[in-house]
mmCIF file of C-alpha atoms in Angstrom:
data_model
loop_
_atom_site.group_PDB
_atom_site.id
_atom_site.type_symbol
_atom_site.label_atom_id
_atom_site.label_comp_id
_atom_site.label_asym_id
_atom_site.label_seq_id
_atom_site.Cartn_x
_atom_site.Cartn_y
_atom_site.Cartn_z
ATOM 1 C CA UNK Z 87 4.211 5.808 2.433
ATOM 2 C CA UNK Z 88 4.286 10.054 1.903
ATOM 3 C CA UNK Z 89 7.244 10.937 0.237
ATOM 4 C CA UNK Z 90 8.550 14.707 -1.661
ATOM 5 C CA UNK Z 91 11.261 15.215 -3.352
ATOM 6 C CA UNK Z 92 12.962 18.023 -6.262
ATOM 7 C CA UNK Z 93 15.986 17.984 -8.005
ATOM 8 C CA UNK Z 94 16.900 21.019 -10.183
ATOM 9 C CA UNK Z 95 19.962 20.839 -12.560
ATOM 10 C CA UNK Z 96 21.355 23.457 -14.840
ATOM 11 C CA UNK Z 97 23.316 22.394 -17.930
ATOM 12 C CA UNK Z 98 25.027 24.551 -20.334
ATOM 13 C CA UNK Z 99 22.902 22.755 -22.916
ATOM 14 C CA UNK Z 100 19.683 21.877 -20.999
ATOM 15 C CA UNK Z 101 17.707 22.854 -17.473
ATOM 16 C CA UNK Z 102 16.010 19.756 -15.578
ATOM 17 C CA UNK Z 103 13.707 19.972 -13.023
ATOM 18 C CA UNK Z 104 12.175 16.648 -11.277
ATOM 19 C CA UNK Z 105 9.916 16.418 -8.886
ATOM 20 C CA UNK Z 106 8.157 13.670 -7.270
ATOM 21 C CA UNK Z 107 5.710 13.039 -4.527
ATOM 22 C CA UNK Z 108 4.286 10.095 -3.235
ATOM 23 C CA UNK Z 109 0.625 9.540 -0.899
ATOM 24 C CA UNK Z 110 -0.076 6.205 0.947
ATOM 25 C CA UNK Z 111 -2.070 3.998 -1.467
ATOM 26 C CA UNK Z 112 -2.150 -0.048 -1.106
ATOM 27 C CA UNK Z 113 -1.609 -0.200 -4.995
ATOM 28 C CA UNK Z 114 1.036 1.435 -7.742
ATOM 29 C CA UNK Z 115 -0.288 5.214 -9.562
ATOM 30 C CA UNK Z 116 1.685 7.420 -11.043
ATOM 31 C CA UNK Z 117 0.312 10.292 -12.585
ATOM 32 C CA UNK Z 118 2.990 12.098 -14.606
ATOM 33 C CA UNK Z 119 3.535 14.976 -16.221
ATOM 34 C CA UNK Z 120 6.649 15.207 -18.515
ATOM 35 C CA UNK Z 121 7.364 18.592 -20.313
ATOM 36 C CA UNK Z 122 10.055 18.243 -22.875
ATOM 37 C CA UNK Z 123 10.360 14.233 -22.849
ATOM 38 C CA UNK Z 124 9.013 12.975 -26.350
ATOM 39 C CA UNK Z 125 6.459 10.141 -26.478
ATOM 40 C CA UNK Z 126 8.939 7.492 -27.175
ATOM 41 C CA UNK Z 127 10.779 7.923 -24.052
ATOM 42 C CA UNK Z 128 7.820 8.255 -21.764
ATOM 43 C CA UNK Z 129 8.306 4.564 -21.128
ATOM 44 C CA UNK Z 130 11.517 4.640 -19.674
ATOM 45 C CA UNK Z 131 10.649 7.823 -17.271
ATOM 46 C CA UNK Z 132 7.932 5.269 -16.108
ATOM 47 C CA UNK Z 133 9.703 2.133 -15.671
ATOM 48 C CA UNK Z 134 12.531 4.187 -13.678
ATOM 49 C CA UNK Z 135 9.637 5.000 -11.194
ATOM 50 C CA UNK Z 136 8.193 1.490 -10.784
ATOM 51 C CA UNK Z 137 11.761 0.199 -9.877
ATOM 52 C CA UNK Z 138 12.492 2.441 -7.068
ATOM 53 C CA UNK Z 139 8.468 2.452 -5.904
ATOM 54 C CA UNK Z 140 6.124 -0.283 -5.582
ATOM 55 C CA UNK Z 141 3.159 1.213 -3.638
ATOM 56 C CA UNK Z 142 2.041 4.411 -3.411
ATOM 57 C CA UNK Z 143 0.231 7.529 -5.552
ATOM 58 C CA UNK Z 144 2.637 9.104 -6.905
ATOM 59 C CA UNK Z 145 3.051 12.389 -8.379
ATOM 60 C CA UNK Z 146 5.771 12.734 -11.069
ATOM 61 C CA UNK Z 147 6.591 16.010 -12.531
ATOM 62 C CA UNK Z 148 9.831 16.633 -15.258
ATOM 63 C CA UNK Z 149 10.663 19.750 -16.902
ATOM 64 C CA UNK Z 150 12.962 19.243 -19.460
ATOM 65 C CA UNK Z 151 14.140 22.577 -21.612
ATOM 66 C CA UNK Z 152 17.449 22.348 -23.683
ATOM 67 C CA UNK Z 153 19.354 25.515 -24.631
ATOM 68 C CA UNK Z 154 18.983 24.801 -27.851
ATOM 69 C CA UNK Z 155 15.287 24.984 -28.281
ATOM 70 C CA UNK Z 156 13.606 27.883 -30.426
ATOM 71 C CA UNK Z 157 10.302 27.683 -28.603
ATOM 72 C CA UNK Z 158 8.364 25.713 -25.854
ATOM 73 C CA UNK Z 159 5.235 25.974 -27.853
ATOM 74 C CA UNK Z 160 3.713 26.251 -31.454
ATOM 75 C CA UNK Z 161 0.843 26.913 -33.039
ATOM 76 C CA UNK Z 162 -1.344 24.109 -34.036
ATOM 77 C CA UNK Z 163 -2.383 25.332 -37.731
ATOM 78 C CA UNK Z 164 -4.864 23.146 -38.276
ATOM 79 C CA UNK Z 165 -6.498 23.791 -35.406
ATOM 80 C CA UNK Z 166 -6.018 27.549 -36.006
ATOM 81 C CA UNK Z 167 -7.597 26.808 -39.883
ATOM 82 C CA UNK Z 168 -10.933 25.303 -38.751
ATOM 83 C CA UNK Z 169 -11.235 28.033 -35.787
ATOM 84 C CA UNK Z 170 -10.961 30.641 -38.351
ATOM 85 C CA UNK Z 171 -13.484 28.776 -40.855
ATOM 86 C CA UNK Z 172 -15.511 28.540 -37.614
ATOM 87 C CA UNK Z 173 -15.811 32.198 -37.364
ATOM 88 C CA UNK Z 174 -15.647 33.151 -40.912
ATOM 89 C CA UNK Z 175 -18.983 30.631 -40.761
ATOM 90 C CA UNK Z 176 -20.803 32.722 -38.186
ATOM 91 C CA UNK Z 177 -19.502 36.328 -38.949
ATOM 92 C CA UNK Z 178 -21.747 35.022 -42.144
ATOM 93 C CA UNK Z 179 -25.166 33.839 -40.458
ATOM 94 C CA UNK Z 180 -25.525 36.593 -38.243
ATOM 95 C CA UNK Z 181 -24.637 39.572 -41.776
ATOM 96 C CA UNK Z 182 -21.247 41.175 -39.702
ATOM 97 C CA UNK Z 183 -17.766 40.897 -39.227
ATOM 98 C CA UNK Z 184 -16.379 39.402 -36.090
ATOM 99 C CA UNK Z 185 -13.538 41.035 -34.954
ATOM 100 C CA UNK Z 186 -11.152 38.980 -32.682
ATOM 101 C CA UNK Z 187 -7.073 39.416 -31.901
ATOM 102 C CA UNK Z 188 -4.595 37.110 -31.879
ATOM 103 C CA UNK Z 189 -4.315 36.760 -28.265
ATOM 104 C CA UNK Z 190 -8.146 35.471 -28.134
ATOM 105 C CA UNK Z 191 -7.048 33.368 -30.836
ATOM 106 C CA UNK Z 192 -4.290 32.166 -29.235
ATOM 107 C CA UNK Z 193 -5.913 31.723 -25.586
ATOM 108 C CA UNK Z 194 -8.238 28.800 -27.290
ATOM 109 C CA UNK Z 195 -7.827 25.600 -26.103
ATOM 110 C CA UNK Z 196 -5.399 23.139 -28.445
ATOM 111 C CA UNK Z 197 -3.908 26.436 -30.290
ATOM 112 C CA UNK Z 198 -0.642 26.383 -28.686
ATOM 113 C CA UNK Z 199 0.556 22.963 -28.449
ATOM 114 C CA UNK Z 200 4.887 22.122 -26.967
ATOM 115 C CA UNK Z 201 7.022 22.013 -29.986
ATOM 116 C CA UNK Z 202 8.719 19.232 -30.557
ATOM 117 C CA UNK Z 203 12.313 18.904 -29.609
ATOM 118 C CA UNK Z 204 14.687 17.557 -32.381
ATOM 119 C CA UNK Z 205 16.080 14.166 -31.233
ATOM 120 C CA UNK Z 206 19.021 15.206 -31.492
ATOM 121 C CA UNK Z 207 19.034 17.017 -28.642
ATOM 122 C CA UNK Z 208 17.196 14.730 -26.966
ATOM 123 C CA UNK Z 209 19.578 12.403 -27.745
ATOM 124 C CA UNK Z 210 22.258 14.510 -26.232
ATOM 125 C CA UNK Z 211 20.902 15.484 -23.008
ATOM 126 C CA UNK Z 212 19.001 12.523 -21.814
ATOM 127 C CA UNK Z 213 21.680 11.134 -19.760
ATOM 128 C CA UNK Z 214 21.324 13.771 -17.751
ATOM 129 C CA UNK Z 215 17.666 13.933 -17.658
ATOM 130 C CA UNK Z 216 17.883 10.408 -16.329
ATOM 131 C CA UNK Z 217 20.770 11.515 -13.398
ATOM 132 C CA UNK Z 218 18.412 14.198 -12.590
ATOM 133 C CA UNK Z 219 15.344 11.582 -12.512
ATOM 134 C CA UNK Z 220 17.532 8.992 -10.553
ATOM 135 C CA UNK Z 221 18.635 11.645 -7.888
ATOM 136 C CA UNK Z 222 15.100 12.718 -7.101
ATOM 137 C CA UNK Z 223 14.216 9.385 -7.091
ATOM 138 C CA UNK Z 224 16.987 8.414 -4.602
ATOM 139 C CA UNK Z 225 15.991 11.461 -2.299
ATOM 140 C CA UNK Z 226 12.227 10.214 -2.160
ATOM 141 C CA UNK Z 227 13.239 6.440 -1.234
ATOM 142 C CA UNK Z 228 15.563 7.909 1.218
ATOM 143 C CA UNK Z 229 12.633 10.251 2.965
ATOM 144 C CA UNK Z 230 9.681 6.753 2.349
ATOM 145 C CA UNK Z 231 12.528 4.569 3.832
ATOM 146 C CA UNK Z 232 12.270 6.871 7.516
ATOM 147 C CA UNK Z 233 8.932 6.513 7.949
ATOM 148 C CA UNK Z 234 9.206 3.035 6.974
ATOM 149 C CA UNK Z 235 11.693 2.295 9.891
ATOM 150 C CA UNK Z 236 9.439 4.331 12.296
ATOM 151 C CA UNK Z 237 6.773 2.461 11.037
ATOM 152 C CA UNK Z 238 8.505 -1.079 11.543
ATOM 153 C CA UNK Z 239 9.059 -0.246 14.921
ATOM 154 C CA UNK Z 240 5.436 0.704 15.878
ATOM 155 C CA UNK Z 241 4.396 -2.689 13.933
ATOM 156 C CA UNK Z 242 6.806 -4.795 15.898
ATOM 157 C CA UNK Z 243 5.903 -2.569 19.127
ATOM 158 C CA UNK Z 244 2.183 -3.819 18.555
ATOM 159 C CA UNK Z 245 3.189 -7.623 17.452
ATOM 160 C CA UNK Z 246 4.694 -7.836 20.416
ATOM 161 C CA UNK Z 247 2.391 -6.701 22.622
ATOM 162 C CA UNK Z 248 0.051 -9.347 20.978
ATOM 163 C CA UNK Z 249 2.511 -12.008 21.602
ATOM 164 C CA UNK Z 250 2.351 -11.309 25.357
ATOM 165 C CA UNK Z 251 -1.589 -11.744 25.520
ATOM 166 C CA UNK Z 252 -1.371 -14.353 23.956
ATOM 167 C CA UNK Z 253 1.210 -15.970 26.098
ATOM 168 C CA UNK Z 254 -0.777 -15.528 29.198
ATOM 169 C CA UNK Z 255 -3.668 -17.386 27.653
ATOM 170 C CA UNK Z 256 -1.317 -20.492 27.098
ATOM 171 C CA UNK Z 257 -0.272 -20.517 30.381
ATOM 172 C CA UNK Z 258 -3.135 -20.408 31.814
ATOM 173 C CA UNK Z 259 -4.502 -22.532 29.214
ATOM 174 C CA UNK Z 260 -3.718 -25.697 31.077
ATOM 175 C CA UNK Z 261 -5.169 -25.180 34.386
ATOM 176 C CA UNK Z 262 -7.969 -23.623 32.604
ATOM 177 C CA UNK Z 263 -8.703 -26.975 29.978
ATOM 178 C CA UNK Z 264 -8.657 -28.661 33.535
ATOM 179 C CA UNK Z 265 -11.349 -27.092 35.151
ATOM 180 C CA UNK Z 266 -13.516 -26.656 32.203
ATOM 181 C CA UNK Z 267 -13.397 -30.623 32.190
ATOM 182 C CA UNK Z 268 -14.511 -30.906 35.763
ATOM 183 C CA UNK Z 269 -17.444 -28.112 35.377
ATOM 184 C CA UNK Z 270 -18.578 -30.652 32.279
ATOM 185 C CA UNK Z 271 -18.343 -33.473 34.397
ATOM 186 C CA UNK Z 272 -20.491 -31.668 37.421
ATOM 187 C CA UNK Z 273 -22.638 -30.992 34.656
ATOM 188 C CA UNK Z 274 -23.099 -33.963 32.810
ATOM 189 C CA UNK Z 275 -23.377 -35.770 36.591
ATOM 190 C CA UNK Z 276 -26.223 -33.727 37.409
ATOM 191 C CA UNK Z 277 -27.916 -33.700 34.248
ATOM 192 C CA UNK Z 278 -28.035 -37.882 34.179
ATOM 193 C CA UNK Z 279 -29.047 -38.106 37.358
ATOM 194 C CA UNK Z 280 -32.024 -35.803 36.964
ATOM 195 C CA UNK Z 281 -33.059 -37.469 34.092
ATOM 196 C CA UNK Z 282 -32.344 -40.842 35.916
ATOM 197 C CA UNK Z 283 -30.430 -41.870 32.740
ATOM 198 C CA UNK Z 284 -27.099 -44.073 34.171
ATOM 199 C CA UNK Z 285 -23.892 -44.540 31.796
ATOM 200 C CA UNK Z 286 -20.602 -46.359 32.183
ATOM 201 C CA UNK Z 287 -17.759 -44.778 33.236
ATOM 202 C CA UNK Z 288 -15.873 -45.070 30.101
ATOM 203 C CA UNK Z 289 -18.838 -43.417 28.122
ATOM 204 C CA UNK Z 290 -19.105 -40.516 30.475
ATOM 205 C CA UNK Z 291 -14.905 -40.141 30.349
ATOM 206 C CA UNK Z 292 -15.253 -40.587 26.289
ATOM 207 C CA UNK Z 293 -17.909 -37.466 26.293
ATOM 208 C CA UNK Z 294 -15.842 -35.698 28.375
ATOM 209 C CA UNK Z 295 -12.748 -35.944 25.963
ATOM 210 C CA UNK Z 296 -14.916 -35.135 23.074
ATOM 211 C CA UNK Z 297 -16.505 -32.060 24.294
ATOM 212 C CA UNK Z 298 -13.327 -30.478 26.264
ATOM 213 C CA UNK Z 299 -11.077 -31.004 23.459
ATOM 214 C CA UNK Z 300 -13.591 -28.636 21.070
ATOM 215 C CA UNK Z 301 -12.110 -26.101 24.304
ATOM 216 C CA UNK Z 302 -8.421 -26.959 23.497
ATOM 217 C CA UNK Z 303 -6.556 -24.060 22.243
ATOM 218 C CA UNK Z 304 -2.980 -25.242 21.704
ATOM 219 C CA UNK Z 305 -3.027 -25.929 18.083
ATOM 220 C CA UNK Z 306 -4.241 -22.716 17.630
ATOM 221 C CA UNK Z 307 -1.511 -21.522 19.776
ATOM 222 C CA UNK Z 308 1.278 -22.968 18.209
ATOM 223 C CA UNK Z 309 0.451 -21.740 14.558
ATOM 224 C CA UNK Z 310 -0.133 -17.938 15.848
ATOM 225 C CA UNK Z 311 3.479 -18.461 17.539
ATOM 226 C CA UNK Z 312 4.624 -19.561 13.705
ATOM 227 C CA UNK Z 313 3.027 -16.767 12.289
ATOM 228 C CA UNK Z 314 4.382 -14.490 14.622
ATOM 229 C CA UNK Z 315 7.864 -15.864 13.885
ATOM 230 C CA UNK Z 316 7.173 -15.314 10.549
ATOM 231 C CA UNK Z 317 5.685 -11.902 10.936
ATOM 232 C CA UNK Z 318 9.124 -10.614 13.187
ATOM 233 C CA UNK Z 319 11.088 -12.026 10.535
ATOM 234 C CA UNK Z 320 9.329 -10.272 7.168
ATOM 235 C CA UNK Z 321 9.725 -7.161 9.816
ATOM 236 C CA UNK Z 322 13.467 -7.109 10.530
ATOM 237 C CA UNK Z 323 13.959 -8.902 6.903
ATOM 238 C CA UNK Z 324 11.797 -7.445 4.282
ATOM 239 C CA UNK Z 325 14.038 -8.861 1.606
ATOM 240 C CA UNK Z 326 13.178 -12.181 2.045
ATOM 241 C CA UNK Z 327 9.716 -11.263 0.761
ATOM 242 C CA UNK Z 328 8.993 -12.342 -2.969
ATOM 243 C CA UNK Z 329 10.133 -9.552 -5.225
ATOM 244 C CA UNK Z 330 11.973 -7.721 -1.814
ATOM 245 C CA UNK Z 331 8.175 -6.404 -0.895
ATOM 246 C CA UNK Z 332 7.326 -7.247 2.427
ATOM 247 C CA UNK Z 333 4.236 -5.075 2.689
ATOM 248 C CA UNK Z 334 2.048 -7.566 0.973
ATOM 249 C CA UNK Z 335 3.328 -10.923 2.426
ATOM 250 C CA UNK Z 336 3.231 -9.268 6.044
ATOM 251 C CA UNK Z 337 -0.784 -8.695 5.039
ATOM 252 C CA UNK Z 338 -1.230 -12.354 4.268
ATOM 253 C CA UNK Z 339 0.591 -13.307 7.619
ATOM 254 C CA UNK Z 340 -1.583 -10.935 9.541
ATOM 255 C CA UNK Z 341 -4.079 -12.177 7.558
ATOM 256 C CA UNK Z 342 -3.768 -15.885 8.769
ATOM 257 C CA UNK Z 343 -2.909 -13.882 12.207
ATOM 258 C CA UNK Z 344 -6.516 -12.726 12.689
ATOM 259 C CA UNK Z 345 -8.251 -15.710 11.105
ATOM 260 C CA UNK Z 346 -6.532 -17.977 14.448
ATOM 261 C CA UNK Z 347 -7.510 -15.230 16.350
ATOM 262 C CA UNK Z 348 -10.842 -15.668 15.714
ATOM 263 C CA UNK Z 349 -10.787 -19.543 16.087
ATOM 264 C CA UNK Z 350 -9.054 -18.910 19.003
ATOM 265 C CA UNK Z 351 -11.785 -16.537 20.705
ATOM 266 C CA UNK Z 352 -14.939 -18.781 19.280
ATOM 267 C CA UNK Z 353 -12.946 -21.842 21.199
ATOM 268 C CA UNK Z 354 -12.235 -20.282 24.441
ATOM 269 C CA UNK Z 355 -14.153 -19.822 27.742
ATOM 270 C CA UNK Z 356 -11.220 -18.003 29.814
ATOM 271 C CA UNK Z 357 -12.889 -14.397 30.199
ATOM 272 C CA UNK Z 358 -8.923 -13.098 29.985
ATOM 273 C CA UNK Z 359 -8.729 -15.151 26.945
ATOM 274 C CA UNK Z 360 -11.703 -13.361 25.466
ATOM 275 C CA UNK Z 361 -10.147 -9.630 26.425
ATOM 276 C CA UNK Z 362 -6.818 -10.670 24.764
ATOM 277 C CA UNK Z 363 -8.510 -11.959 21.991
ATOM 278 C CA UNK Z 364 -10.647 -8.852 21.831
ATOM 279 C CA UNK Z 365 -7.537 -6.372 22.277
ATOM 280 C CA UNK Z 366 -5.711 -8.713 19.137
ATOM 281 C CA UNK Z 367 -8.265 -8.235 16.922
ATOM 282 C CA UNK Z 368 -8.103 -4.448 17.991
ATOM 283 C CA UNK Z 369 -4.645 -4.095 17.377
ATOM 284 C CA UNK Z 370 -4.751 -6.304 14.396
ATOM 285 C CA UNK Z 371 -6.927 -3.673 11.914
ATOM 286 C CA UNK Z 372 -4.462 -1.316 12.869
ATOM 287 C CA UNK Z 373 -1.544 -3.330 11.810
ATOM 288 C CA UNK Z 374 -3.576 -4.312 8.193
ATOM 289 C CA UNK Z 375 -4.667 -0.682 8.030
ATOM 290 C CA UNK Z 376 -0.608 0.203 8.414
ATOM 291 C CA UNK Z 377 0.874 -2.652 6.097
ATOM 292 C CA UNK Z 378 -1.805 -1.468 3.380
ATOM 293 C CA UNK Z 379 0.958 2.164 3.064
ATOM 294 C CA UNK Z 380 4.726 -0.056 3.301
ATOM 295 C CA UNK Z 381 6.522 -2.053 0.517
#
């Protein structure tokens, strides 16, 4: 789900700026860019993301700047040393001086590198780097969890409507089984007879069973009803999904959703069996397409 969010604090001893946006993605990315925040606690920044967010690209940027900091940047001297042997090198090959200023100098890529920021003032400000990180994080859950509820109710909208196909085909499954079997039996009646081939009654009632019940839909049926019960359920519940995501446990139901589907329309002869079936599977990419962007 598409999420932004900023939180800006001021300090007497620090400024803290978060902000965080998130694009639809089936898996976990976060990209991150974290000015101020040494190496070591990286890690943490990061773990505080994947707790609050479980799906989605997201796009983390922290700007951390204590009071007490002399300056953002310094220069890398060792980098500046074997720039200046560089040119000192060629000012030599071609017989003249190369004359460059410090801001050239300084413009060069890996010159100016952040300065490192003592821990102790790490130390002292981080809890508030973290309160900042935690607000903006709070504020982007809050904006992915309206879409989310908008999205729930287009998901039911469309399970639903599914559900109501598919009810018409069961009833009308019945009458339907029944006069499949008698179109057989006209069928099988006036193939033996042209053939001049004669058979019992109990063999020709046997046949019948055997090839109508490859027609028989209910079991079919009754497991998309379970999955659909189970479907409305991850839906209103999404906690009782493994690990409180729902988004990829609703794809396996759908998943097992379509595959009955199928069965169901490879089975059937009922030409409104075959539209529902048809309008399902429809409706059923959309409804993977949607669970690939929800937790």
């Amino acid at each position: 789900m598409t999420g932004y969010a900023r939180t800006r604090r001021e300090y007497t001893e620090a400024s803290i700026e978060v902000e965080i946006r998130s694009l639809n993605s089936r898996f976990l990315k976060i990209t991150a860019s974290l000015s101020g925040v040494p190496l070591s606690r990286e890690e943490e920044i990061l773990g505080r993301v994947r707790q609050s967010v479980h799906r989605g690209t997201i796009h983390l940027t922290l700007d951390y700047a204590p009071a007490g900091r002399e300056a953002p940047f310094r220069v890398n001297r060792a980098a500046l040393a074997a720039l200046l042997s560089d040119i000192a090198e060629a000012s030599r090959e071609l017989g003249r001086d190369l004359v460059i200023d410090a801001a050239s100098l300084l413009s060069h890529e890996g010159l100016l590198v952040p300065a490192e920021i003592p821990e102790e003032l790490v130390a002292r400000d981080w809890p508030r780097v973290i309160e900042t990180l935690d607000l903006a994080l709070a504020d982007l859950v809050a904006m992915r969890e309206t879409e989310g509820t908008a999205l729930r109710t287009e998901l039911r909208a469309r399970g639903e409507a599914i559900g109501r196909a598919l009810s018409g085909v069961r009833a009308r499954a019945p009458a339907h089984l029944a006069a499949f079997r008698e179109r057989l039996r006209q069928r099988l009646d006036s193939t033996l007879a042209r053939e001049g081939v004669a058979i019992s009654a109990e063999d020709l009632a046997r046949e019948l069973v055997f090839y109508a019940d490859r027609s028989d839909v209910t079991e079919e049926l009754d497991r998309l009803a379970s999955h659909f019960d189970q479907y409305f359920r991850l839906l209103d519940s999404p906690a009782e999904a493994e690990g409180g995501a729902a988004g990829r446990k609703l794809e396996f139901v759908v998943q097992e959703i379509l595959r009955e589907v199928n069965t169901l329309g490879s089975k059937t002869y009922d030409p409104e069996a075959s539209r529902a079936v048809i309008d399902a599977k429809a409706d059923l990419e959309r409804i993977k397409e949607q669970l690939q962007n929800i937790e």
